[in-house]
Every structure is written in structure tokens, then in C-alpha cells.
Amino acid sequence: MIIKHLHKILILLTTFLLFTKVQGQDNMKSSVAGPLQIIFPAETDWNVLQEGKEINFHLQTKGGKSDSVTYSISSGQIKEMSFDSAGHFVWTPSFDIADRINTSKSFPIVFEAQTSSGESASREVVFKVMHVNRAPQVDELKPFYVQYKTQNIYKIDIGSIRDPDGDPIVFIPILEEMPEGMKLTAAGEIIWEPSTNQFSTLKKSPRYIEFYVEDQPSKARAKGRLKLDITQMDLAPDFTIIPQNSVINSAENNRINLRFTLSDPNGEDDIVTFNFISENKKVPSEALVKNTATSYEFIWEPGYNFVKDPFDTLAFNITFYVLDKAQNKKERTVHFVIKNTVDESVRDNYVYNLYRGALVNAWGLLEQMTEKEGELKKAYSKAKKGKRSRSLLNASLGATTGLAPVVATDQNVRGYITTIGGTTVATVGTLEATEVIGKSVNGLLDRFNYVMQKKNELQNKGDVFAREYSQKSARRQPDFIRKLDEFKSLMNLSGLVALELDANWENKKEATDTAIKKAFKDFIPLTKDDN
């Protein structure tokens, strides 16, 4: 029985041995498979991406002790990225990631894999997103309505031209598409004066022209399309303001100058009126000046009394408008803010009067000292020679009159003796009394030298003061009043009493600017423009 089934037993035994051997080989394979690793796509530059282009791949692993792997992103994921636990990654970088200046941007992403047996592995990849330039986009444009015998100007609406990347754009004409005589500038301005035949053809049927819109510096182009047609209606006139500010801030006594350029699709002859309406009635109508039929200026200078105290500013609107023959109207409003300003001319005039007044006083004192100098010089000359025609002797004799008979025995001489209340004034013709009754020669010389010294000192100080503060800007300095007081104190020194100047002395000359300038050559009078 056993022998009968021996071959079956051998077959089973052989199968068991083979299975055991294979299992042992598998166990050995598992034991030498190595650690868990994440495998990225093998293509070159697979991680270099383009804006707007999708990347789609599956992560893979090798090694590890288990075939069950779960994937995740541990850091660097952004909301536009799609990634599931099976390792499927999908991402389309948006067009606003990079630009023409920063042409690339990097995104480091850390992927992580984990097996059911607890093994884990992570690996970082840096995605580099490159900028992709997009061509401009042109929306539908307003028709270009032209008029006969007129240079028609059309400005392509920049609001209808868009560049998705925000690049600068220029306009390039397609010459074969444009009628003869038409010009298209890089800024999008079309100038055309149609001939008789061109206008007649256009009158029968409108036509279209095409042009390129090109971004810079990538030179990507898009086509624009513009309809040409004749004017079927009386279009409203228009005007531009230079500078193009809706708010004008200015100070009192500051000139405001606005320039206006008028235009009318139907020609300059269609413009009837250009004027303004002001909320403030102090703005004169004469401020608007007409240069030509299409050129105006608004020139206005608010005075120092425009803004009344205690207000700091005064705000109001001025509406400028243009009318054509059909009473079509275009208007624009400008907001004016005028600031209250101190009138510097009043202060300048005040300090100038102080400056001039000090020099006038100095000039008058110089004149008086010059006159005194002449008197002392004359007296000194006479005293030095010892000549006197007569000398006066004042004597207080109480109530006596006996001096006359004693001094003058001659009856003819006694008539010259006058007695008033006991005071006798005697004429003594024989005395050379300079040293006896009058003052000494040395005293006259000292007084003469003192007058000369004070006169020269005053002249020098006056020259310095006139020169230092001859300009308006110098008199605005804070030290002007201090220097003025110092100069005036020079003319009020107690030492001037020794000059024996007459306090009631009046100058016979008029204190004109010419006279002051002759005395102090650096003196500059205040002109009308300065005032």
C-alpha cells in the first residue's frame, strides 16, 4: 500500500522542498532590500516649469519592508498644488508668479513616504518656475470719425489695450492696411486728413484698418482693428488742461497759470465759447486770456487780502467749459485751495524805514558836526593869532554903576557903556583877552580834535552799517535789530555832550536818498519793485 503510493509521496515531498526554497529566497531578498527611498522622475530638468503649463507625475519608492506606502508633503505646499496619498502630484503655475524683471521663482517642496510597517523617507525637490510672456489683448475700439478738409486726430483708448503681464506697449502700423497720408505714432495717436477721393469713398462705405500692439521688451504682438467712418453728427468739443491736476494748492500772492488746448471733431470754426464759472466772486473774468481760437490761459494771482483772518485757507471750485454752435458742452471742474500768507513786503518796508531812519540821523549828525568843525577851526585860527576886535566883559557889580566913570573918563566913550539892573557890559578895546577872558587855545584844539574823532568814527560805523544791510535779505536776518540798536547808541553817547552841539539845531538840507547815498555810498534806496 505504501509502495503503491510512494510516487505520490515523492511528488508532494519535492513540491514542499521547492516551496520552502523559494520562500527562503524571498525572505533573504526582503532582508537585503535596503531602506525606503523616494524616486523622482528621471527626465532632465523635469522640475523646471513654465507658467501656465501643467506638471503631472506619480511618486515611487524602492526598498523598505512593506509594499503599502502612503505619501504626503511635509513642507512647501501651496494651495494651487494637488497631491494625494497615493503620490499623484498635479500643479499648473499661474502667470503671476514671475515677471519680465524677475524671470524665475523657486519653490522647495519636501515629499514624505511612510510604510505600514512604520518606515518613512523624505526627499526635497526644488521646482523652478520660469516666466512666460503673453501677448497684449485688444478690445473693441471706438470708431474713428473723420471730417473733410480737417486734420483729424484720434487717440487710441489705452483702456481698451491690456497687457496681461503689465509690460509697456507700443503701436506699430501695418502700412498696407493704412490709407495714404495716415500716420500712427508709437503712442497710439492717429493723424489723418482725408483727400476728396478718400472722403468720398469713405462716405459710401466705412472701412477698417489693422495695426499691431507690441509689448516690450519681449516683442509679443497682437492685432488691433479700428473702424473709419465720416462724421454723421455734431460731436461735442473737448479741451485739455495743463497741468492735469484736479486740485490746485497755492499761496496768496503766488501766480497760478493753467493752459488750455481746445479741439472739436467738426473743426475749430465750430467752437463758439470757452469760459469759466467760479464759486468765489473775487476771481476776475480777466484771468482767462485768449491766445488763439484753440489756445487759452488762466493767469491769476490772489492778493494778500484774498484769505481773511482768522482763516488759514480758502477753498472753492472753478468750472471751465467749452460750447460749440450746436450748444454741445464739455466742462471740467478744478478745485482751488488758497493758503493765507504773510505779506513780507510790509515787514520789508518797516525794517527798511528803520535802516534809512538810522542813516538819516547819522547823516544829520555828520552835517552838524561838520558845521561845528568849521566854527571851531575858525575860532582856533583867531585865537592862535591873538586878534580880537573886541571882548565882552560880564561883571556882576551888585547895584553899582561906578565902573563907568572909573573905566571911561572920556565923555565920548561913556556913551558906549550900558548899565542894566546893576550888570555892566563893557567894551574893552585894548585887551587881547584870548587867554585872559576867553577860552584857551589848547582847549579849542582839544575840542576840534574830539569833534574830528567822533565824526570819523560815526562815518566809519555808518559806512559799515549801510553796506551790511543794504539788501532786503540781510535786513530780514534776526541780528538786524541788534546791530541797529548798536549803531543808534553810537549817536547817543554821553561823550557827545562835550561837543557842545545845539539841541535845537535844524538841518537846512533835505534828507533825500541822494544826500544819504552821498554820505554813505553803499546805501541802496528801496525801489518800487522792492516795495
Short mmCIF file of C-alpha atoms in Angstrom, two decimals:
data_model
loop_
_atom_site.label_atom_id
_atom_site.label_comp_id
_atom_site.label_asym_id
_atom_site.label_seq_id
_atom_site.Cartn_x
_atom_site.Cartn_y
_atom_site.Cartn_z
CA MET A 1 0.00 0.00 0.00
CA ILE A 2 2.82 2.32 0.91
CA ILE A 3 4.82 1.27 -2.11
CA LYS A 4 1.77 1.77 -4.28
CA HIS A 5 1.51 5.46 -3.24
CA LEU A 6 5.26 6.05 -2.99
CA HIS A 7 5.43 8.06 -6.19
CA LYS A 8 2.72 10.39 -4.92
CA ILE A 9 4.59 10.89 -1.67
CA LEU A 10 7.77 11.73 -3.61
CA ILE A 11 5.92 14.27 -5.71
CA LEU A 12 4.48 16.01 -2.63
CA LEU A 13 7.87 16.00 -0.91
CA THR A 14 9.54 17.52 -3.96
CA THR A 15 6.88 20.25 -4.15
CA PHE A 16 7.29 21.08 -0.46
CA LEU A 17 11.05 21.33 -0.76
CA LEU A 18 10.79 23.63 -3.77
CA PHE A 19 8.26 25.89 -1.98
CA THR A 20 10.45 26.06 1.12
CA LYS A 21 13.46 27.02 -1.02
CA VAL A 22 11.54 29.79 -2.78
CA GLN A 23 10.21 31.14 0.49
CA GLY A 24 13.71 31.19 1.93
CA GLN A 25 14.93 33.09 -1.11
CA ASP A 26 12.08 35.65 -0.69
CA ASN A 27 12.91 36.10 2.96
CA MET A 28 16.54 36.59 2.11
CA LYS A 29 15.53 39.13 -0.60
CA SER A 30 13.45 41.08 1.88
CA SER A 31 16.26 41.19 4.35
CA VAL A 32 18.68 42.72 1.81
CA ALA A 33 16.22 45.11 0.02
CA GLY A 34 17.63 48.23 1.83
CA PRO A 35 15.95 51.32 3.38
CA LEU A 36 12.86 53.01 1.98
CA GLN A 37 13.64 55.65 -0.73
CA ILE A 38 11.54 58.10 -2.79
CA ILE A 39 12.14 58.08 -6.54
CA PHE A 40 11.51 61.20 -8.67
CA PRO A 41 11.06 61.24 -12.46
CA ALA A 42 14.33 60.60 -14.28
CA GLU A 43 13.87 63.15 -17.09
CA THR A 44 16.36 66.04 -17.30
CA ASP A 45 15.04 69.35 -15.92
CA TRP A 46 11.73 67.72 -15.06
CA ASN A 47 11.43 70.19 -12.14
CA VAL A 48 11.86 73.29 -14.37
CA LEU A 49 8.32 74.51 -15.07
CA GLN A 50 6.68 77.12 -17.29
CA GLU A 51 3.95 79.48 -16.16
CA GLY A 52 0.56 78.17 -17.27
CA LYS A 53 1.89 74.67 -18.12
CA GLU A 54 0.77 71.68 -16.03
CA ILE A 55 3.10 69.20 -14.35
CA ASN A 56 1.62 65.74 -13.59
CA PHE A 57 3.52 62.74 -12.13
CA HIS A 58 3.35 59.87 -9.61
CA LEU A 59 5.87 59.42 -6.83
CA GLN A 60 7.50 55.98 -6.50
CA THR A 61 9.59 54.28 -3.80
CA LYS A 62 12.08 51.45 -3.55
CA GLY A 63 13.33 49.38 -0.62
CA GLY A 64 11.51 49.03 2.62
CA LYS A 65 9.84 46.06 4.29
CA SER A 66 6.31 46.65 3.13
CA ASP A 67 4.58 47.31 -0.14
CA SER A 68 1.89 49.55 1.40
CA VAL A 69 3.14 53.19 1.13
CA THR A 70 1.37 56.45 1.99
CA TYR A 71 2.62 59.77 0.54
CA SER A 72 2.38 63.35 1.84
CA ILE A 73 4.01 66.79 1.59
CA SER A 74 5.62 67.87 4.82
CA SER A 75 6.53 71.44 3.77
CA GLY A 76 6.34 73.87 0.89
CA GLN A 77 2.89 73.03 -0.48
CA ILE A 78 0.78 75.92 -1.81
CA LYS A 79 -2.95 75.91 -2.39
CA GLU A 80 -2.70 75.56 -6.19
CA MET A 81 -0.87 72.21 -5.82
CA SER A 82 -2.86 68.96 -5.83
CA PHE A 83 -1.31 65.91 -4.16
CA ASP A 84 -2.96 62.77 -2.77
CA SER A 85 -1.77 59.95 -0.51
CA ALA A 86 -1.18 57.68 -3.50
CA GLY A 87 1.60 60.00 -4.68
CA HIS A 88 -0.23 61.71 -7.55
CA PHE A 89 1.03 65.33 -7.96
CA VAL A 90 -0.62 67.93 -10.24
CA TRP A 91 0.24 71.66 -10.48
CA THR A 92 -0.27 74.43 -13.04
CA PRO A 93 1.82 77.51 -12.04
CA SER A 94 -0.11 80.75 -12.50
CA PHE A 95 1.13 83.53 -14.77
CA ASP A 96 1.67 85.99 -11.93
CA ILE A 97 4.47 84.04 -10.25
CA ALA A 98 7.34 85.63 -12.22
CA ASP A 99 7.60 88.69 -14.46
CA ARG A 100 9.87 90.29 -17.05
CA ILE A 101 12.22 91.62 -14.37
CA ASN A 102 12.26 88.60 -12.02
CA THR A 103 12.13 85.93 -14.68
CA SER A 104 12.08 82.91 -12.34
CA LYS A 105 11.00 81.84 -8.88
CA SER A 106 11.86 78.71 -6.90
CA PHE A 107 9.54 76.57 -4.75
CA PRO A 108 11.23 73.96 -2.47
CA ILE A 109 8.86 71.05 -1.70
CA VAL A 110 9.58 68.20 0.78
CA PHE A 111 7.80 64.90 -0.08
CA GLU A 112 7.43 62.17 2.55
CA ALA A 113 6.63 58.45 2.21
CA GLN A 114 5.60 56.10 5.06
CA THR A 115 5.00 52.30 5.00
CA SER A 116 2.56 50.32 7.05
CA SER A 117 5.48 48.82 8.97
CA GLY A 118 6.47 52.30 10.24
CA GLU A 119 9.32 53.04 7.87
CA SER A 120 9.50 56.61 6.48
CA ALA A 121 11.56 58.57 4.00
CA SER A 122 11.60 62.19 2.82
CA ARG A 123 13.18 63.99 -0.10
CA GLU A 124 13.21 67.61 -1.24
CA VAL A 125 12.78 68.85 -4.77
CA VAL A 126 13.02 72.50 -5.91
CA PHE A 127 10.57 73.46 -8.61
CA LYS A 128 11.84 76.40 -10.70
CA VAL A 129 9.04 78.32 -12.39
CA MET A 130 10.04 80.33 -15.47
CA HIS A 131 8.22 83.47 -16.68
CA VAL A 132 6.12 83.09 -19.83
CA ASN A 133 5.35 86.31 -21.69
CA ARG A 134 1.82 86.74 -23.00
CA ALA A 135 0.83 88.92 -25.90
CA PRO A 136 -1.24 92.07 -25.37
CA GLN A 137 -5.01 91.98 -25.71
CA VAL A 138 -7.04 94.47 -27.72
CA ASP A 139 -10.72 95.11 -27.03
CA GLU A 140 -13.15 96.68 -29.46
CA LEU A 141 -12.23 100.30 -30.14
CA LYS A 142 -14.48 103.31 -30.64
CA PRO A 143 -14.80 104.30 -34.32
CA PHE A 144 -12.58 107.00 -35.77
CA TYR A 145 -14.99 109.63 -37.15
CA VAL A 146 -13.25 111.89 -39.65
CA GLN A 147 -14.19 115.22 -41.16
CA TYR A 148 -13.43 116.57 -44.60
CA LYS A 149 -10.69 119.23 -45.02
CA THR A 150 -9.65 118.80 -41.41
CA GLN A 151 -6.61 117.22 -39.84
CA ASN A 152 -8.35 114.57 -37.77
CA ILE A 153 -6.61 113.27 -34.67
CA TYR A 154 -7.63 110.06 -32.95
CA LYS A 155 -6.08 108.76 -29.73
CA ILE A 156 -6.40 105.01 -29.26
CA ASP A 157 -8.03 104.44 -25.87
CA ILE A 158 -5.33 102.91 -23.70
CA GLY A 159 -8.07 101.47 -21.50
CA SER A 160 -9.02 99.19 -24.39
CA ILE A 161 -5.47 97.80 -24.62
CA ARG A 162 -4.31 95.40 -21.92
CA ASP A 163 -1.09 93.51 -21.40
CA PRO A 164 -1.63 90.57 -19.01
CA ASP A 165 1.94 90.88 -17.74
CA GLY A 166 1.82 94.64 -17.27
CA ASP A 167 4.56 95.22 -19.88
CA PRO A 168 4.96 98.56 -21.68
CA ILE A 169 3.33 98.58 -25.11
CA VAL A 170 3.86 100.41 -28.39
CA PHE A 171 1.72 100.69 -31.50
CA ILE A 172 3.14 99.59 -34.86
CA PRO A 173 1.34 100.44 -38.10
CA ILE A 174 0.60 97.89 -40.82
CA LEU A 175 1.38 100.13 -43.78
CA GLU A 176 -0.53 98.12 -46.37
CA GLU A 177 -3.65 98.42 -44.20
CA MET A 178 -3.49 102.20 -43.77
CA PRO A 179 -4.84 104.74 -46.28
CA GLU A 180 -2.41 107.14 -47.87
CA GLY A 181 -1.44 110.08 -45.70
CA MET A 182 -2.42 108.43 -42.41
CA LYS A 183 0.15 108.30 -39.61
CA LEU A 184 0.17 106.15 -36.48
CA THR A 185 2.61 107.06 -33.70
CA ALA A 186 4.13 104.62 -31.23
CA ALA A 187 1.96 106.23 -28.52
CA GLY A 188 -1.23 105.31 -30.40
CA GLU A 189 -2.13 108.68 -31.95
CA ILE A 190 -3.58 108.56 -35.47
CA ILE A 191 -3.39 111.66 -37.67
CA TRP A 192 -5.20 111.79 -40.98
CA GLU A 193 -6.54 114.44 -43.30
CA PRO A 194 -8.50 112.57 -45.99
CA SER A 195 -8.38 113.72 -49.58
CA THR A 196 -11.51 114.36 -51.64
CA ASN A 197 -11.46 110.86 -53.16
CA GLN A 198 -10.72 109.21 -49.82
CA PHE A 199 -13.57 111.06 -48.13
CA SER A 200 -15.97 110.20 -50.98
CA THR A 201 -15.01 106.51 -50.79
CA LEU A 202 -15.41 106.51 -47.02
CA LYS A 203 -18.76 108.25 -47.35
CA LYS A 204 -20.05 105.33 -49.46
CA SER A 205 -18.90 102.66 -47.04
CA PRO A 206 -16.84 102.62 -43.82
CA ARG A 207 -13.57 100.70 -43.82
CA TYR A 208 -11.36 99.03 -41.23
CA ILE A 209 -7.66 99.29 -40.64
CA GLU A 210 -5.45 96.98 -38.59
CA PHE A 211 -2.34 97.64 -36.56
CA TYR A 212 -0.05 95.81 -34.16
CA VAL A 213 0.14 96.23 -30.41
CA GLU A 214 3.58 95.07 -29.27
CA ASP A 215 4.78 94.61 -25.70
CA GLN A 216 8.29 95.48 -24.59
CA PRO A 217 10.89 94.07 -24.40
CA SER A 218 9.56 90.66 -25.44
CA LYS A 219 8.09 91.96 -28.74
CA ALA A 220 4.96 89.83 -28.47
CA ARG A 221 2.26 91.20 -30.78
CA ALA A 222 -1.50 91.30 -31.07
CA LYS A 223 -3.63 92.82 -33.82
CA GLY A 224 -6.00 95.68 -33.26
CA ARG A 225 -8.84 96.72 -35.54
CA LEU A 226 -10.25 100.22 -35.98
CA LYS A 227 -13.30 101.40 -37.92
CA LEU A 228 -13.02 104.53 -40.09
CA ASP A 229 -16.19 106.48 -40.79
CA ILE A 230 -17.26 110.01 -41.59
CA THR A 231 -18.87 112.26 -39.00
CA GLN A 232 -22.64 111.83 -39.04
CA MET A 233 -23.38 114.14 -36.13
CA ASP A 234 -22.12 117.28 -34.48
CA LEU A 235 -19.76 115.85 -31.88
CA ALA A 236 -19.10 117.75 -28.67
CA PRO A 237 -15.90 119.80 -28.40
CA ASP A 238 -13.24 118.96 -25.86
CA PHE A 239 -10.26 120.55 -24.13
CA THR A 240 -7.24 119.57 -22.08
CA ILE A 241 -5.77 121.35 -19.04
CA ILE A 242 -2.04 121.64 -18.39
CA PRO A 243 -1.06 120.78 -15.72
CA GLN A 244 -3.61 117.99 -15.44
CA ASN A 245 -4.36 118.44 -11.75
CA SER A 246 -7.88 118.39 -10.37
CA VAL A 247 -6.70 120.22 -7.21
CA ILE A 248 -4.59 123.40 -7.25
CA ASN A 249 -2.87 124.32 -3.97
CA SER A 250 -1.33 127.78 -3.91
CA ALA A 251 -0.41 130.59 -1.55
CA GLU A 252 -1.53 134.21 -1.64
CA ASN A 253 0.49 136.48 -3.93
CA ASN A 254 1.58 133.39 -5.94
CA ARG A 255 0.79 133.32 -9.65
CA ILE A 256 -1.42 130.46 -10.91
CA ASN A 257 -1.07 129.59 -14.59
CA LEU A 258 -3.25 126.99 -16.34
CA ARG A 259 -3.06 126.35 -20.09
CA PHE A 260 -5.94 125.03 -22.19
CA THR A 261 -5.93 123.38 -25.62
CA LEU A 262 -9.37 123.18 -27.32
CA SER A 263 -10.43 120.73 -30.01
CA ASP A 264 -13.60 119.95 -31.96
CA PRO A 265 -14.15 116.96 -34.27
CA ASN A 266 -16.07 119.27 -36.59
CA GLY A 267 -13.28 121.80 -36.86
CA GLU A 268 -12.07 124.87 -34.97
CA ASP A 269 -14.78 127.04 -36.54
CA ASP A 270 -17.42 125.08 -34.65
CA ILE A 271 -16.13 126.32 -31.26
CA VAL A 272 -18.17 129.28 -30.03
CA THR A 273 -17.30 129.90 -26.38
CA PHE A 274 -14.70 128.97 -23.81
CA ASN A 275 -15.12 130.43 -20.31
CA PHE A 276 -15.35 129.59 -16.61
CA ILE A 277 -17.72 129.88 -13.66
CA SER A 278 -16.22 130.43 -10.20
CA GLU A 279 -17.83 129.80 -6.83
CA ASN A 280 -15.73 132.68 -5.48
CA LYS A 281 -16.71 136.01 -7.00
CA LYS A 282 -13.27 137.53 -6.28
CA VAL A 283 -11.76 135.63 -9.20
CA PRO A 284 -11.73 138.17 -12.06
CA SER A 285 -13.03 137.23 -15.51
CA GLU A 286 -9.93 138.88 -16.98
CA ALA A 287 -7.87 135.98 -15.62
CA LEU A 288 -8.83 133.94 -18.72
CA VAL A 289 -6.68 135.06 -21.66
CA LYS A 290 -7.27 134.01 -25.27
CA ASN A 291 -4.11 133.35 -27.29
CA THR A 292 -5.67 131.67 -30.35
CA ALA A 293 -9.00 130.09 -31.20
CA THR A 294 -7.88 126.83 -29.59
CA SER A 295 -5.39 128.10 -27.00
CA TYR A 296 -6.28 129.82 -23.73
CA GLU A 297 -4.52 130.60 -20.46
CA PHE A 298 -5.80 131.17 -16.94
CA ILE A 299 -3.43 133.61 -15.22
CA TRP A 300 -4.40 134.73 -11.72
CA GLU A 301 -2.54 136.00 -8.69
CA PRO A 302 -4.63 136.16 -5.48
CA GLY A 303 -3.58 139.10 -3.34
CA TYR A 304 -2.61 139.07 0.32
CA ASN A 305 -6.15 140.09 1.29
CA PHE A 306 -7.83 137.23 -0.55
CA VAL A 307 -7.98 134.97 2.54
CA LYS A 308 -9.28 136.91 5.52
CA ASP A 309 -8.06 136.28 9.05
CA PRO A 310 -8.55 134.16 11.10
CA PHE A 311 -8.91 131.57 8.29
CA ASP A 312 -5.79 129.67 7.19
CA THR A 313 -7.13 128.60 3.79
CA LEU A 314 -9.97 129.31 1.40
CA ALA A 315 -11.27 126.55 -0.92
CA PHE A 316 -13.63 126.84 -3.89
CA ASN A 317 -14.31 125.33 -7.33
CA ILE A 318 -13.91 126.81 -10.80
CA THR A 319 -15.70 125.09 -13.69
CA PHE A 320 -14.23 125.60 -17.16
CA TYR A 321 -16.46 124.85 -20.15
CA VAL A 322 -16.47 124.95 -23.96
CA LEU A 323 -19.53 125.31 -26.24
CA ASP A 324 -19.95 124.70 -29.98
CA LYS A 325 -22.53 126.03 -32.43
CA ALA A 326 -24.97 123.22 -31.65
CA GLN A 327 -24.67 124.06 -27.90
CA ASN A 328 -22.77 120.84 -27.23
CA LYS A 329 -20.91 121.38 -23.98
CA LYS A 330 -17.82 119.93 -22.32
CA GLU A 331 -16.80 121.03 -18.84
CA ARG A 332 -14.19 120.25 -16.21
CA THR A 333 -14.02 121.39 -12.59
CA VAL A 334 -10.80 122.37 -10.80
CA HIS A 335 -10.68 122.66 -7.00
CA PHE A 336 -8.61 125.60 -5.71
CA VAL A 337 -7.16 125.83 -2.20
CA ILE A 338 -5.58 129.23 -1.42
CA LYS A 339 -3.38 129.50 1.69
CA ASN A 340 -3.29 132.59 3.91
CA THR A 341 0.19 134.14 3.60
CA VAL A 342 2.01 136.89 5.48
CA ASP A 343 2.79 139.94 3.33
CA GLU A 344 6.57 140.10 3.52
CA SER A 345 6.61 143.44 1.73
CA VAL A 346 5.04 145.14 4.78
CA ARG A 347 7.75 143.76 7.03
CA ASP A 348 10.44 144.64 4.47
CA ASN A 349 9.14 148.20 4.22
CA TYR A 350 9.11 148.54 8.02
CA VAL A 351 12.70 147.38 8.53
CA TYR A 352 13.84 149.50 5.57
CA ASN A 353 12.42 152.60 7.26
CA LEU A 354 14.36 151.67 10.39
CA TYR A 355 17.51 151.24 8.29
CA ARG A 356 17.04 154.51 6.44
CA GLY A 357 15.98 156.41 9.56
CA ALA A 358 19.19 155.45 11.34
CA LEU A 359 21.25 156.62 8.38
CA VAL A 360 19.26 159.87 8.21
CA ASN A 361 20.05 160.56 11.88
CA ALA A 362 23.71 159.75 11.27
CA TRP A 363 23.78 161.97 8.18
CA GLY A 364 22.20 164.86 10.13
CA LEU A 365 24.68 164.45 12.97
CA LEU A 366 27.56 164.43 10.48
CA GLU A 367 26.25 167.66 8.97
CA GLN A 368 26.01 169.29 12.41
CA MET A 369 29.47 168.06 13.36
CA THR A 370 30.86 169.36 10.07
CA GLU A 371 29.34 172.76 10.84
CA LYS A 372 30.74 172.65 14.38
CA GLU A 373 34.10 171.65 12.98
CA GLY A 374 34.12 174.80 10.83
CA GLU A 375 33.25 177.02 13.80
CA LEU A 376 35.99 175.54 15.97
CA LYS A 377 38.52 175.77 13.18
CA LYS A 378 37.69 179.45 12.66
CA ALA A 379 37.83 180.20 16.40
CA TYR A 380 41.11 178.35 16.74
CA SER A 381 42.67 180.38 13.91
CA LYS A 382 41.62 183.69 15.50
CA ALA A 383 42.76 182.62 18.97
CA LYS A 384 46.05 181.41 17.66
CA LYS A 385 46.82 184.83 16.08
CA GLY A 386 45.71 186.68 19.27
CA LYS A 387 43.38 189.04 17.34
CA ARG A 388 40.26 190.39 18.88
CA SER A 389 38.26 193.38 17.73
CA ARG A 390 36.52 193.44 21.00
CA SER A 391 35.95 191.39 24.14
CA LEU A 392 32.94 191.27 26.26
CA LEU A 393 33.32 191.56 30.00
CA ASN A 394 30.36 190.46 32.01
CA ALA A 395 30.60 191.54 35.54
CA SER A 396 28.13 191.35 38.33
CA LEU A 397 28.53 194.58 40.21
CA GLY A 398 25.50 194.40 42.55
CA ALA A 399 23.69 197.71 42.15
CA THR A 400 26.70 199.88 41.40
CA THR A 401 27.40 201.86 38.30
CA GLY A 402 30.67 203.28 39.34
CA LEU A 403 32.67 201.28 36.85
CA ALA A 404 31.75 203.60 34.01
CA PRO A 405 33.33 206.79 35.40
CA VAL A 406 36.39 204.89 36.51
CA VAL A 407 36.95 202.95 33.33
CA ALA A 408 35.88 205.65 30.89
CA THR A 409 36.64 209.24 31.84
CA ASP A 410 36.22 210.46 28.32
CA GLN A 411 32.68 211.74 27.82
CA ASN A 412 32.62 210.44 24.24
CA VAL A 413 33.44 206.93 25.31
CA ARG A 414 30.99 206.84 28.20
CA GLY A 415 28.10 206.66 25.76
CA TYR A 416 29.10 203.14 24.91
CA ILE A 417 28.77 201.97 28.49
CA THR A 418 25.33 200.47 29.28
CA THR A 419 24.14 199.73 32.78
CA ILE A 420 21.13 197.38 33.19
CA GLY A 421 19.97 196.45 36.69
CA GLY A 422 23.44 196.60 38.11
CA THR A 423 25.02 194.47 35.33
CA THR A 424 27.57 196.28 33.24
CA VAL A 425 28.60 195.18 29.78
CA ALA A 426 31.85 196.90 28.99
CA THR A 427 33.64 197.16 25.72
CA VAL A 428 37.30 196.75 26.32
CA GLY A 429 39.08 197.56 23.08
CA THR A 430 42.64 197.33 24.28
CA LEU A 431 42.73 193.80 25.75
CA GLU A 432 43.99 190.89 23.77
CA ALA A 433 41.90 188.74 26.05
CA THR A 434 42.10 185.29 24.49
CA GLU A 435 43.98 183.92 27.44
CA VAL A 436 42.54 186.37 29.97
CA ILE A 437 38.75 186.45 29.39
CA GLY A 438 38.07 183.90 26.51
CA LYS A 439 38.96 180.23 26.33
CA SER A 440 42.47 178.93 25.85
CA VAL A 441 44.00 177.89 22.51
CA ASN A 442 44.66 174.40 23.85
CA GLY A 443 41.00 173.96 24.78
CA LEU A 444 39.87 174.89 21.29
CA LEU A 445 42.35 172.44 19.78
CA ASP A 446 41.16 169.62 22.07
CA ARG A 447 37.51 170.23 21.17
CA PHE A 448 38.39 170.42 17.45
CA ASN A 449 40.26 167.09 17.62
CA TYR A 450 37.41 165.49 19.59
CA VAL A 451 34.84 166.57 17.01
CA MET A 452 37.05 165.21 14.22
CA GLN A 453 37.45 161.89 16.07
CA LYS A 454 33.72 161.46 16.66
CA LYS A 455 32.92 162.48 13.11
CA ASN A 456 35.32 159.91 11.63
CA GLU A 457 34.03 157.20 13.98
CA LEU A 458 30.43 157.93 13.02
CA GLN A 459 31.35 157.97 9.31
CA ASN A 460 33.09 154.58 9.52
CA LYS A 461 30.30 152.96 11.52
CA GLY A 462 27.72 154.42 9.15
CA ASP A 463 29.55 153.08 6.09
CA VAL A 464 29.68 149.59 7.62
CA PHE A 465 26.02 149.66 8.64
CA ALA A 466 24.87 150.96 5.20
CA ARG A 467 26.88 148.31 3.38
CA GLU A 468 26.00 145.35 5.64
CA TYR A 469 22.23 145.94 5.47
CA SER A 470 21.85 147.41 2.01
CA GLN A 471 20.00 144.31 0.77
CA LYS A 472 16.49 143.26 1.73
CA SER A 473 17.61 139.71 2.54
CA ALA A 474 20.19 141.00 5.05
CA ARG A 475 17.59 143.13 6.86
CA ARG A 476 15.44 140.01 7.29
CA GLN A 477 18.12 138.43 9.48
CA PRO A 478 17.39 138.31 13.22
CA ASP A 479 20.55 140.26 14.15
CA PHE A 480 19.45 143.38 12.24
CA ILE A 481 17.63 144.95 15.20
CA ARG A 482 20.61 144.33 17.50
CA LYS A 483 23.03 145.97 15.05
CA LEU A 484 20.57 148.83 14.60
CA ASP A 485 20.49 149.46 18.35
CA GLU A 486 24.30 149.40 18.48
CA PHE A 487 24.53 151.94 15.67
CA LYS A 488 21.91 154.22 17.27
CA SER A 489 23.70 154.04 20.64
CA LEU A 490 26.80 155.44 18.95
CA MET A 491 24.84 158.63 18.29
CA ASN A 492 23.56 158.81 21.89
CA LEU A 493 26.84 158.54 23.75
CA SER A 494 27.23 160.74 26.76
CA GLY A 495 30.57 161.85 25.32
CA LEU A 496 28.75 163.82 22.67
CA VAL A 497 27.86 166.38 25.34
CA ALA A 498 31.44 167.55 25.21
CA LEU A 499 30.89 168.54 21.59
CA GLU A 500 28.58 171.34 22.82
CA LEU A 501 26.17 170.70 19.96
CA ASP A 502 22.97 172.73 19.86
CA ALA A 503 19.99 170.52 20.71
CA ASN A 504 17.72 172.80 18.69
CA TRP A 505 19.90 172.68 15.59
CA GLU A 506 17.98 172.13 12.37
CA ASN A 507 19.50 170.84 9.15
CA LYS A 508 18.92 173.23 6.26
CA LYS A 509 19.35 170.39 3.75
CA GLU A 510 16.64 167.88 2.87
CA ALA A 511 17.30 164.22 3.76
CA THR A 512 16.94 162.83 0.24
CA ASP A 513 18.16 159.42 -0.91
CA THR A 514 20.79 161.17 -2.99
CA ALA A 515 22.09 163.09 0.03
CA ILE A 516 22.21 159.93 2.16
CA LYS A 517 23.95 157.98 -0.61
CA LYS A 518 26.50 160.80 -0.98
CA ALA A 519 27.32 160.46 2.72
CA PHE A 520 27.18 156.64 2.79
CA LYS A 521 28.00 155.35 -0.69
CA ASP A 522 26.76 151.76 -0.04
CA PHE A 523 23.24 152.88 0.84
CA ILE A 524 20.65 151.43 -1.60
CA PRO A 525 17.22 153.11 -1.69
CA LEU A 526 14.05 150.98 -1.79
CA THR A 527 12.73 150.75 -5.36
CA LYS A 528 9.12 150.37 -6.47
CA ASP A 529 9.68 146.73 -7.39
CA ASP A 530 11.14 146.01 -3.96
CA ASN A 531 8.21 147.74 -2.30
#
